[in-house]
Amino acid sequence: VAKNGGRNQYQLFQPQLKTNADNYMTLVSGLSSALGRGELQLHFQPQIDLPAGGVYGAEALLRWHSPELGAVPPDVFIPVAEANGLIVPIGRWVLEEAIKQAKHWVDRGCQEFVVSVNLSAIQLRDAELAEQVAGLLDRYGLPSHNLCLEITESTAIADVETSYQICKALGEMGVKLAIDDFGTGYSSLAVLGRFPFDFIKIDRSLVRDIATNKKDLAVIRSVVALARDLGLQVVAEGVETAEQHEMLRGLGCHEGQGYLYGRPMSRDDMDAYLQRKGCCGQLGTA
Ligand code: C2E
Ligand code: MG
Ligand code: MG
Ligand code: MG
């Protein structure tokens, strides 16, 4: 292989390149028709109130089943959607679906249920976002405190002034705000103090080894202390074991999310989950 150097490398590499480019083009063209063809779906992952033990709310997580590519993970297609502007109509659809669904659960007696939606940096650059959210809350009759918007620091700082104004407007409306993936290096203390957050979501990379890694444990302990001083609640992501659950509860984390409590599931499965487990502050049968 090495002997004919350049030529062989070219021949070996070229099909690979072409495949990647083809895949990318399939991704882009597939994604642009995904909404219209009904290939997008929201799944919901339960969030548990750690002191009380009930279901506090759920995070909406986008799923795409492409006929050509199969199930494409959001870590793959969201960046593509962000790069070509498709995230705008997709993000609007996600917000509407999540609000519609939140209203359904509130009406079924989960009055305090909070549905969390991930926002992209592109959405936080659109000065009309707060109005758009207000319009959707109004149209579906959902109280603003039943909605939480999750943003990462990289999202917030893409255009600090605009995103700050949007977050401020959303906060004043009563919509909850969370800083997502805290502790991954994309989040910092500066943004924490400046933006009107209600929740810090500790990234699952910090939660994973708490049973064995004293340093990760110390970091989480100080995040909880900081959150208390700032008047914020702490959500731990990626809780997979009963041991992690006990430790996080003992440390004073307010909410937990992870496979231990439930994987992201369809809204029908979430309905059944809530029937089984009840929800925090539920009226009637629990
Ligand atoms: P995220 O917002 O940090 O969401 C949490 C991710 O962790 C989800 O991955 C969830 O399935 C996964 N997860 C939850 N519990 C566990 C656990 O116990 N163990 C492990 N190993 N993983 C767990 P998912 O659904 O693949 O989403 C990945 C990312 O894609 C999200 O990270 C978010 O940044 C982005 N995303 C998803 N839906 C949307 C959306 O509607 N809009 C935007 N802008 N981004 C989205
Ligand atoms: Mg999130
Ligand atoms: Mg996260
Ligand atoms: Mg993440």
Short mmCIF file of C-alpha atoms and ligand atoms in Angstrom, two decimals:
data_model
loop_
_atom_site.label_atom_id
_atom_site.label_comp_id
_atom_site.label_asym_id
_atom_site.label_seq_id
_atom_site.Cartn_x
_atom_site.Cartn_y
_atom_site.Cartn_z
CA VAL A 1 0.00 0.00 0.00
CA ALA A 2 2.79 2.38 0.95
CA LYS A 3 4.71 1.79 -2.27
CA ASN A 4 2.69 3.81 -4.70
CA GLY A 5 2.21 6.45 -2.05
CA GLY A 6 0.01 9.29 -3.20
CA ARG A 7 -1.97 7.48 -5.83
CA ASN A 8 -3.05 4.62 -3.59
CA GLN A 9 -3.86 6.92 -0.76
CA TYR A 10 -6.00 8.93 -3.11
CA GLN A 11 -7.84 5.81 -4.24
CA LEU A 12 -8.36 4.59 -0.70
CA PHE A 13 -9.40 7.93 0.66
CA GLN A 14 -11.66 9.14 -2.14
CA PRO A 15 -14.55 6.69 -1.67
CA GLN A 16 -14.55 7.53 2.02
CA LEU A 17 -14.72 11.25 1.30
CA LYS A 18 -17.48 10.76 -1.20
CA THR A 19 -19.44 8.64 1.27
CA ASN A 20 -19.15 11.30 3.94
CA ALA A 21 -20.23 14.02 1.53
CA ASP A 22 -23.12 11.86 0.34
CA ASN A 23 -24.13 11.19 3.91
CA TYR A 24 -24.00 14.86 4.69
CA MET A 25 -26.13 15.72 1.66
CA THR A 26 -28.61 12.98 2.56
CA LEU A 27 -28.69 14.44 6.07
CA VAL A 28 -29.34 17.97 4.84
CA SER A 29 -31.98 17.09 2.26
CA GLY A 30 -33.62 14.57 4.58
CA LEU A 31 -33.75 17.07 7.39
CA SER A 32 -35.26 19.78 5.22
CA SER A 33 -38.27 17.60 4.50
CA ALA A 34 -38.38 15.83 7.89
CA LEU A 35 -40.82 18.29 9.46
CA GLY A 36 -43.26 18.21 6.55
CA ARG A 37 -43.10 14.41 6.34
CA GLY A 38 -43.80 14.00 10.05
CA GLU A 39 -40.49 12.28 10.77
CA LEU A 40 -39.73 14.35 13.85
CA GLN A 41 -41.00 13.33 17.23
CA LEU A 42 -40.58 14.63 20.75
CA HIS A 43 -39.66 12.21 23.46
CA PHE A 44 -39.89 13.04 27.15
CA GLN A 45 -37.57 12.04 29.96
CA PRO A 46 -38.89 12.25 33.53
CA GLN A 47 -37.28 14.50 36.12
CA ILE A 48 -37.65 13.47 39.75
CA ASP A 49 -38.03 15.72 42.77
CA LEU A 50 -35.25 14.22 44.91
CA PRO A 51 -36.45 15.19 48.39
CA ALA A 52 -40.12 14.40 47.68
CA GLY A 53 -39.64 11.47 45.31
CA GLY A 54 -42.41 12.43 42.84
CA VAL A 55 -42.18 13.32 39.17
CA TYR A 56 -41.35 17.00 38.92
CA GLY A 57 -41.39 17.37 35.16
CA ALA A 58 -39.89 16.13 31.91
CA GLU A 59 -37.29 17.22 29.38
CA ALA A 60 -38.43 17.23 25.75
CA LEU A 61 -35.81 15.57 23.53
CA LEU A 62 -36.08 15.64 19.76
CA ARG A 63 -36.02 12.42 17.75
CA TRP A 64 -35.66 12.03 13.99
CA HIS A 65 -36.41 8.82 12.21
CA SER A 66 -35.21 9.21 8.63
CA PRO A 67 -36.44 6.67 6.05
CA GLU A 68 -33.01 6.82 4.39
CA LEU A 69 -30.73 6.99 7.45
CA GLY A 70 -32.74 5.41 10.24
CA ALA A 71 -32.70 6.94 13.72
CA VAL A 72 -30.34 9.90 13.65
CA PRO A 73 -29.24 11.16 17.10
CA PRO A 74 -29.82 14.86 17.93
CA ASP A 75 -26.10 15.35 18.59
CA VAL A 76 -25.68 14.64 14.85
CA PHE A 77 -28.63 16.44 13.25
CA ILE A 78 -29.01 19.50 15.52
CA PRO A 79 -25.63 20.95 14.48
CA VAL A 80 -26.56 20.37 10.82
CA ALA A 81 -29.91 22.08 11.37
CA GLU A 82 -28.10 24.97 13.05
CA ALA A 83 -25.63 25.32 10.19
CA ASN A 84 -28.28 25.72 7.51
CA GLY A 85 -31.04 27.58 9.35
CA LEU A 86 -33.42 24.61 9.56
CA ILE A 87 -33.23 24.88 13.34
CA VAL A 88 -35.55 27.90 13.14
CA PRO A 89 -38.68 26.06 11.90
CA ILE A 90 -37.64 22.90 13.78
CA GLY A 91 -37.12 24.83 17.03
CA ARG A 92 -40.50 26.50 16.61
CA TRP A 93 -42.13 23.10 16.09
CA VAL A 94 -40.40 21.70 19.20
CA LEU A 95 -41.64 24.60 21.32
CA GLU A 96 -45.20 24.22 20.08
CA GLU A 97 -45.27 20.44 20.56
CA ALA A 98 -43.77 20.69 24.04
CA ILE A 99 -46.20 23.41 25.13
CA LYS A 100 -49.15 21.47 23.72
CA GLN A 101 -48.02 18.38 25.57
CA ALA A 102 -47.33 20.24 28.82
CA LYS A 103 -50.87 21.59 28.72
CA HIS A 104 -52.17 18.03 28.33
CA TRP A 105 -50.37 16.91 31.51
CA VAL A 106 -51.36 20.01 33.47
CA ASP A 107 -54.99 19.36 32.51
CA ARG A 108 -54.68 15.77 33.69
CA GLY A 109 -53.90 16.99 37.20
CA CYS A 110 -50.15 17.56 37.11
CA GLN A 111 -50.59 21.23 37.89
CA GLU A 112 -46.98 21.88 38.82
CA PHE A 113 -45.52 19.79 36.00
CA VAL A 114 -42.61 21.52 34.23
CA VAL A 115 -41.71 20.65 30.65
CA SER A 116 -38.17 21.65 29.67
CA VAL A 117 -37.18 22.51 26.11
CA ASN A 118 -33.64 22.84 24.74
CA LEU A 119 -32.94 26.08 22.91
CA SER A 120 -30.34 26.50 20.22
CA ALA A 121 -28.02 29.52 20.01
CA ILE A 122 -29.72 30.46 16.75
CA GLN A 123 -33.10 30.72 18.48
CA LEU A 124 -31.57 32.93 21.17
CA ARG A 125 -30.42 35.36 18.51
CA ASP A 126 -33.98 35.98 17.38
CA ALA A 127 -35.32 39.01 19.26
CA GLU A 128 -38.85 37.74 18.63
CA LEU A 129 -38.35 34.51 20.58
CA ALA A 130 -39.91 35.80 23.82
CA GLU A 131 -42.97 37.03 21.92
CA GLN A 132 -43.19 33.73 20.09
CA VAL A 133 -43.13 31.82 23.40
CA ALA A 134 -45.73 34.18 24.89
CA GLY A 135 -47.95 33.63 21.85
CA LEU A 136 -47.73 29.84 22.16
CA LEU A 137 -48.39 29.86 25.92
CA ASP A 138 -51.41 32.00 25.25
CA ARG A 139 -52.70 29.92 22.35
CA TYR A 140 -52.54 26.67 24.34
CA GLY A 141 -53.47 28.20 27.71
CA LEU A 142 -50.32 26.98 29.45
CA PRO A 143 -49.22 28.91 32.56
CA SER A 144 -45.67 30.19 32.05
CA HIS A 145 -44.34 28.43 35.17
CA ASN A 146 -45.01 25.07 33.51
CA LEU A 147 -42.35 25.78 30.88
CA CYS A 148 -38.58 25.75 31.34
CA LEU A 149 -36.07 26.64 28.62
CA GLU A 150 -32.62 25.07 28.74
CA ILE A 151 -29.61 26.87 27.37
CA THR A 152 -25.90 26.15 27.42
CA GLU A 153 -23.31 28.83 28.00
CA SER A 154 -22.06 28.60 24.43
CA THR A 155 -25.68 29.26 23.47
CA ALA A 156 -25.89 32.28 25.77
CA ILE A 157 -22.67 33.90 24.67
CA ALA A 158 -23.21 33.50 20.93
CA ASP A 159 -24.65 37.01 21.15
CA VAL A 160 -24.60 37.96 24.83
CA GLU A 161 -26.61 41.16 24.63
CA THR A 162 -29.49 39.77 22.56
CA SER A 163 -29.66 36.49 24.47
CA TYR A 164 -29.55 38.34 27.77
CA GLN A 165 -32.48 40.55 26.72
CA ILE A 166 -34.46 37.53 25.55
CA CYS A 167 -33.77 35.61 28.77
CA LYS A 168 -34.71 38.62 30.84
CA ALA A 169 -38.01 38.96 28.98
CA LEU A 170 -38.73 35.22 29.35
CA GLY A 171 -37.89 35.34 33.07
CA GLU A 172 -40.20 38.31 33.58
CA MET A 173 -42.98 36.35 31.87
CA GLY A 174 -42.52 33.62 34.50
CA VAL A 175 -40.90 31.08 32.17
CA LYS A 176 -38.20 29.09 33.98
CA LEU A 177 -34.64 29.05 32.70
CA ALA A 178 -31.96 26.41 33.15
CA ILE A 179 -28.27 26.39 32.34
CA ASP A 180 -27.63 23.01 30.72
CA ASP A 181 -24.52 20.78 30.75
CA PHE A 182 -23.01 22.71 33.66
CA GLY A 183 -19.45 21.61 34.32
CA THR A 184 -18.55 20.63 30.76
CA GLY A 185 -16.37 23.63 30.08
CA TYR A 186 -19.08 25.30 28.08
CA SER A 187 -20.52 26.82 31.21
CA SER A 188 -18.97 29.34 33.53
CA LEU A 189 -19.63 31.27 36.69
CA ALA A 190 -19.80 34.60 34.86
CA VAL A 191 -22.87 33.55 32.89
CA LEU A 192 -24.45 32.03 36.03
CA GLY A 193 -24.43 35.33 37.87
CA ARG A 194 -25.57 37.41 34.95
CA PHE A 195 -28.50 35.47 33.48
CA PRO A 196 -31.79 35.00 35.37
CA PHE A 197 -31.50 31.21 35.73
CA ASP A 198 -33.73 29.12 37.98
CA PHE A 199 -31.87 25.82 37.53
CA ILE A 200 -28.35 24.54 37.11
CA LYS A 201 -28.24 21.19 35.30
CA ILE A 202 -25.07 19.35 36.28
CA ASP A 203 -23.71 17.49 33.28
CA ARG A 204 -23.74 13.72 33.44
CA SER A 205 -19.96 13.56 33.00
CA LEU A 206 -19.70 14.97 36.54
CA VAL A 207 -22.34 12.63 37.93
CA ARG A 208 -20.98 9.43 36.38
CA ASP A 209 -18.15 8.70 38.82
CA ILE A 210 -19.33 10.34 42.05
CA ALA A 211 -19.33 7.00 43.87
CA THR A 212 -15.57 6.60 43.30
CA ASN A 213 -14.22 10.04 42.44
CA LYS A 214 -13.91 12.31 45.48
CA LYS A 215 -13.03 15.29 43.30
CA ASP A 216 -16.22 15.07 41.24
CA LEU A 217 -18.12 14.75 44.49
CA ALA A 218 -16.43 17.89 45.84
CA VAL A 219 -17.30 19.80 42.65
CA ILE A 220 -20.96 18.82 42.90
CA ARG A 221 -21.01 19.72 46.61
CA SER A 222 -19.72 23.22 45.83
CA VAL A 223 -22.11 23.68 42.89
CA VAL A 224 -24.98 22.88 45.29
CA ALA A 225 -23.63 25.42 47.80
CA LEU A 226 -23.21 28.05 45.08
CA ALA A 227 -26.71 27.37 43.77
CA ARG A 228 -28.12 27.82 47.25
CA ASP A 229 -26.39 31.21 47.58
CA LEU A 230 -27.68 32.28 44.18
CA GLY A 231 -31.18 31.02 44.94
CA LEU A 232 -31.09 28.37 42.19
CA GLN A 233 -32.07 24.72 42.13
CA VAL A 234 -29.73 21.95 41.05
CA VAL A 235 -30.75 19.21 38.62
CA ALA A 236 -28.39 16.24 38.29
CA GLU A 237 -28.29 14.66 34.81
CA GLY A 238 -27.40 11.11 33.90
CA VAL A 239 -28.42 9.42 37.15
CA GLU A 240 -28.10 5.71 36.40
CA THR A 241 -27.65 3.95 39.76
CA ALA A 242 -29.40 3.90 43.13
CA GLU A 243 -26.07 4.77 44.74
CA GLN A 244 -25.75 7.96 42.64
CA HIS A 245 -29.35 8.80 43.49
CA GLU A 246 -28.74 8.47 47.24
CA MET A 247 -25.54 10.50 47.10
CA LEU A 248 -27.07 13.32 45.04
CA ARG A 249 -30.09 13.47 47.30
CA GLY A 250 -27.80 13.57 50.32
CA LEU A 251 -25.77 16.39 48.77
CA GLY A 252 -28.92 18.48 48.44
CA CYS A 253 -29.58 18.27 44.70
CA HIS A 254 -33.20 19.20 44.08
CA GLU A 255 -34.00 17.19 40.98
CA GLY A 256 -32.60 14.14 39.22
CA GLN A 257 -32.86 12.95 35.63
CA GLY A 258 -31.45 9.76 34.18
CA TYR A 259 -31.97 6.18 33.09
CA LEU A 260 -32.53 5.14 36.73
CA TYR A 261 -35.88 6.95 36.69
CA GLY A 262 -36.71 6.56 33.03
CA ARG A 263 -35.28 6.84 29.51
CA PRO A 264 -36.63 9.41 27.07
CA MET A 265 -40.00 7.98 25.96
CA SER A 266 -42.91 8.73 23.66
CA ARG A 267 -45.66 10.94 25.06
CA ASP A 268 -47.99 7.92 25.36
CA ASP A 269 -45.37 6.08 27.42
CA MET A 270 -44.93 9.22 29.51
CA ASP A 271 -48.70 9.26 30.07
CA ALA A 272 -48.52 5.69 31.36
CA TYR A 273 -45.44 6.55 33.45
CA LEU A 274 -47.32 9.40 35.12
CA GLN A 275 -50.33 7.15 35.73
CA ARG A 276 -48.03 4.74 37.53
CA LYS A 277 -45.89 7.18 39.47
CA GLY A 278 -48.14 10.18 39.97
CA CYS A 279 -46.66 13.65 39.82
CA CYS A 280 -45.71 16.35 42.27
CA GLY A 281 -48.64 18.45 43.48
CA GLN A 282 -51.12 16.24 41.62
CA LEU A 283 -54.80 16.77 42.23
CA GLY A 284 -57.16 13.82 42.47
CA THR A 285 -55.78 10.31 42.11
CA ALA A 286 -52.05 9.92 42.54
P1 C2E B 1 -29.10 17.48 26.76
O1 C2E B 1 -30.04 18.62 26.67
O2 C2E B 1 -28.00 17.60 27.76
O3 C2E B 1 -30.01 16.20 27.04
C1 C2E B 1 -29.64 15.14 27.87
C2 C2E B 1 -29.10 13.98 27.06
O4 C2E B 1 -28.62 12.97 27.97
C3 C2E B 1 -30.15 13.29 26.20
O5 C2E B 1 -29.51 12.83 25.03
C4 C2E B 1 -30.59 12.12 27.09
O6 C2E B 1 -31.15 11.05 26.36
C5 C2E B 1 -29.27 11.74 27.69
N1 C2E B 1 -29.43 11.02 28.98
C6 C2E B 1 -30.39 11.22 29.91
N2 C2E B 1 -30.21 10.41 30.97
C7 C2E B 1 -29.11 9.68 30.73
C8 C2E B 1 -28.41 8.66 31.48
O7 C2E B 1 -28.78 8.28 32.59
N3 C2E B 1 -27.29 8.15 30.90
C9 C2E B 1 -26.84 8.55 29.68
N4 C2E B 1 -25.75 7.98 29.19
N5 C2E B 1 -27.49 9.52 28.94
C10 C2E B 1 -28.60 10.06 29.46
P2 C2E B 1 -30.16 13.03 23.58
O8 C2E B 1 -31.63 12.86 23.63
O9 C2E B 1 -29.38 12.17 22.64
O10 C2E B 1 -29.86 14.56 23.26
C11 C2E B 1 -28.57 15.01 23.09
C12 C2E B 1 -28.51 16.52 23.01
O11 C2E B 1 -29.16 17.00 21.83
C13 C2E B 1 -29.23 17.22 24.16
O12 C2E B 1 -28.41 17.21 25.32
C14 C2E B 1 -29.44 18.59 23.57
O13 C2E B 1 -28.27 19.37 23.68
C15 C2E B 1 -29.68 18.27 22.10
N6 C2E B 1 -31.13 18.29 21.83
C16 C2E B 1 -32.06 17.33 21.99
N7 C2E B 1 -33.28 17.76 21.64
C17 C2E B 1 -33.14 19.05 21.25
C18 C2E B 1 -34.06 20.07 20.78
O14 C2E B 1 -35.29 19.89 20.68
N8 C2E B 1 -33.51 21.29 20.45
C19 C2E B 1 -32.17 21.55 20.59
N9 C2E B 1 -31.72 22.77 20.25
N10 C2E B 1 -31.29 20.62 21.04
C20 C2E B 1 -31.77 19.39 21.38
MG MG B 2 -31.05 19.71 27.96
MG MG B 3 -27.65 18.44 29.52
MG MG B 4 -26.02 17.84 26.45
#
